[in-house]
Each structure stands twice: as C-alpha cells, then as structure tokens.
Amino acid sequence: MAQSGEDFRTIWQKPDDPSVVQIIDQRLLPHEYRVHDLRSWQDGVVAIAEMYVRGAPLIGATAAWSLYLAALTSANPAAEVREAATALLESRPTAVNLRWAVNRILALLERAGPDADVVELLRADAQAICDEDIEISRGIGTHGAALLEAISRRKSSGTVNILTHCNAGSLATINWGTATAPIYFAHQRGIDVHVWVDETRPRNQGSQLTAWELAANGVPHTLIVDNAGGHLMQHGAVDIVITGTDRTTRCGDVANKIGTYLKALAAHDNSVPFYIALPSTTIDWESRDGLKEIPIEQRDPGEVSDVYGVCDGRRQYVRTTAADTPISNFAFDVTPSRLITGLITERGICEASEAGLIGLFPEMDAA
Ligand code: MRU
C-alpha cells in the first residue's frame, strides 16, 4: 500500500464517517502498518507532537484537518477553532507549514459571513490543502527529474546515485514527497537511479520510513549510517544530494533534519551538487537569516538514549546509554544558502537566494 501511485494519501477523511480523519501511525513503521483515527482537534495535536505524522507538508495538512474537527465537534465552532489553532501552533516549532496552514484557515474563518457553514468551509479547505500539496509535489518531481535525467545523460556508467537525509518522501507530504518526487518520477521514466538512504538518528526516519517507501515503489536503494555520506562523496559514489526542508528563509537558508548541514559541508568539499526540494508552503517569507531566526526544536532525550526496533517479533524500545548520561536532542539544523546548489520548487529550480526565490515567486516581492 505504500506505493506512491495516484491513489496513495497519508491523511484522508474516513469514507463512511466524515467525523473521523485517518492517518498512518508512522511511529510504528516499518514493522507495522496501522491506520489511526483522529476524532478531535486534541487528537491532531497529539499526532503532530508525538510524531504519528511528521514532515513539514503533512504536519500542515494535519493541522488543517484538526481545525475542521474543532469546528465539527463544537457548538461554537469559531471559538473552538481559535483555541485549537493556538494549541496546534505550539505543537512543533520548526516546520513552517504548520503556521501557514493555520493562518490560511483562520483567514478563511475571518472572511466567512455570519451565515457561512463553517464546518463545510473548513472541510473543503483542508481537502484543498491536500489536493494542492499533491500537485506541488508533482511540480517538484517534474523539475527535479529533469535534473536527474541530465546527470544520467552525462554519466557513461548510467546509474545516478542520489544521497538523501531523513524522510522527505510520500510519508512527509500527502503523496510523492519533496526530495523523493524527482526520484520517483525519474524512476518511472526509466532512468537508472539508486538512493543512498541516511539512517537519520535519532528517530531513524531514513531507515524506518524512506527505505520502506522506496522499497514499496521498487526504487533501488542502500541504507547507510549517518556518518557515511562524506566517505561516499570522497570516493565519487554520490552524484547529487537532494533533501527536503522544514523551513526555508526568503534568502534561501534551509532548516532541515539535524545532520543536513554536515552533508552540505561534505558535498561542498567534494563538488557534489547539493539540492533542496521544497514546496512554496515551506518558505518563510518573513525570515531572512536562518541561523538567527529559525527556532530549532529540541526533543525528548529518550529519543537519543532509546532505539526502536523489533526483537523476537515484538516491537520494543531498547536503551543504549547509561541511565544518567546527559543528552541533548536538537531535531534540526540550518544549512546556509551559500552551501546550496539550488532549490527545486513546484515552479522550477532556482538559486538559493532572495533573488532566486523572488524570480519564481514574484508575487512575494513586496511581502
Ligand atoms: O522531525 P520530522 O520527521 O518531522 O522531520 C521533518 C522531515 O521529515 C525532514 O526534515 C524533511 O527532510 C523535511 S519535511 C519534507
């Protein structure tokens, strides 16, 4: 079911019960595929904060559906939606799509007349956010696949080796992904691709999510530990790095999963092109300097000390550290624009700079 065919979605309204929104509980993958019901906006907050769902675009979509649930389950929908919006905005700090989606719904509410059917308005917009996200991924896929095709043409040996970090796949979006969309589209066109999948400690989104969905889509891939990328680049085994992003400033600085910056440094040192794939919903047009302005989420130390896996057929967590080891768990880092070869967006590929982004999104010039 994980195939990113036209029908795949990571969040949907339950077909026979519109009061339930369904998601995949990504915490259990790849060992168990379980659909989880969201019945209230509070369920949505838990799903985002505890990473049943994760990835910037899917977090935004989950927030939108949570606001629909807030309207649906209250006698005073407008007040309930505002309360839910405040809680959702606090659930995860770095992915800017969350703020984008919440603000979009609040603006819709603001414009609604006194006789508006608020529940239906919010349902339709949550659905629209998901439909638009799929089209955005399609655009990223089309532009990025052309890049992979050009590398394939240039290479005599054929295989295009792509390194990716974290999961910016179908599971992080509604379908197709951001960093994976070019890979899926290139693979479908018959281009010989192979993906180096960073394990991505501490939550292992690479080994547990990216490897799982690439396998489901028949894309050749190899799992590596997070520290292997530099070595592979030194030995010519990486043609291009493509990662996603959780927030990109208008000047092209990129926040992404912790460790992305180190990959960018290694790519720079080895002249390997380093691209970021992003929907425009991940651009924070209000910020310029990523290092100073992007809040970096710090998560539970337990994510570092304990490792999730399967033993004797049972899912379990195993502590790998001494009980009293002091731990820091920074979830994201910022890669400065100077280390980024280009940004792959739904409107095309541009330089990681304000001029580059404004060139593709001229309507944001005055913003
Ligand atoms: O902490 P997560 O799993 O929500 O991290 C977000 C990500 O999936 C990655 O950073 C990704 O590369 C960007 S989201 C498409």
mmCIF file of C-alpha atoms and ligand atoms in Angstrom, residues 51 54-57 59 92 166-168 172 178 205 244-246 256-257 332, ligand 1:
data_model
loop_
_atom_site.group_PDB
_atom_site.id
_atom_site.type_symbol
_atom_site.label_atom_id
_atom_site.label_comp_id
_atom_site.label_asym_id
_atom_site.label_seq_id
_atom_site.Cartn_x
_atom_site.Cartn_y
_atom_site.Cartn_z
ATOM 1 C CA MET A 51 5.106 12.246 15.515
ATOM 2 C CA ARG A 54 5.711 14.222 10.636
ATOM 3 C CA GLY A 55 7.288 16.065 7.729
ATOM 4 C CA ALA A 56 6.504 19.725 7.134
ATOM 5 C CA PRO A 57 3.733 19.425 4.493
ATOM 6 C CA ILE A 59 2.134 18.489 9.605
ATOM 7 C CA ARG A 92 6.019 21.647 16.767
ATOM 8 C CA CYS A 166 15.641 11.993 6.776
ATOM 9 C CA ASN A 167 12.309 11.297 5.108
ATOM 10 C CA ALA A 168 11.112 13.866 2.635
ATOM 11 C CA ALA A 172 6.214 13.523 4.796
ATOM 12 C CA THR A 178 9.511 16.555 -1.933
ATOM 13 C CA GLN A 205 13.237 8.413 9.502
ATOM 14 C CA GLY A 244 13.765 18.249 1.953
ATOM 15 C CA THR A 245 13.339 21.190 4.310
ATOM 16 C CA ASP A 246 11.132 22.154 7.209
ATOM 17 C CA ASN A 256 16.162 20.538 7.842
ATOM 18 C CA LYS A 257 16.658 17.416 9.926
ATOM 19 C CA PHE A 332 17.040 20.350 13.104
HETATM 20 O O1 MRU B 1 11.117 15.610 12.538
HETATM 21 P P1 MRU B 1 10.445 15.290 11.250
HETATM 22 O O2 MRU B 1 10.395 13.843 10.904
HETATM 23 O O3 MRU B 1 9.090 15.957 11.125
HETATM 24 O O4 MRU B 1 11.410 15.962 10.211
HETATM 25 C C1 MRU B 1 10.975 16.571 9.133
HETATM 26 C C2 MRU B 1 11.409 15.863 7.964
HETATM 27 O O5 MRU B 1 10.765 14.923 7.546
HETATM 28 C C3 MRU B 1 12.636 16.264 7.310
HETATM 29 O O6 MRU B 1 13.380 17.224 7.933
HETATM 30 C C4 MRU B 1 12.381 16.506 5.865
HETATM 31 O O7 MRU B 1 13.580 16.450 5.224
HETATM 32 C C5 MRU B 1 11.645 17.781 5.567
HETATM 33 S S1 MRU B 1 9.913 17.621 5.502
HETATM 34 C C6 MRU B 1 9.567 17.278 3.826
#
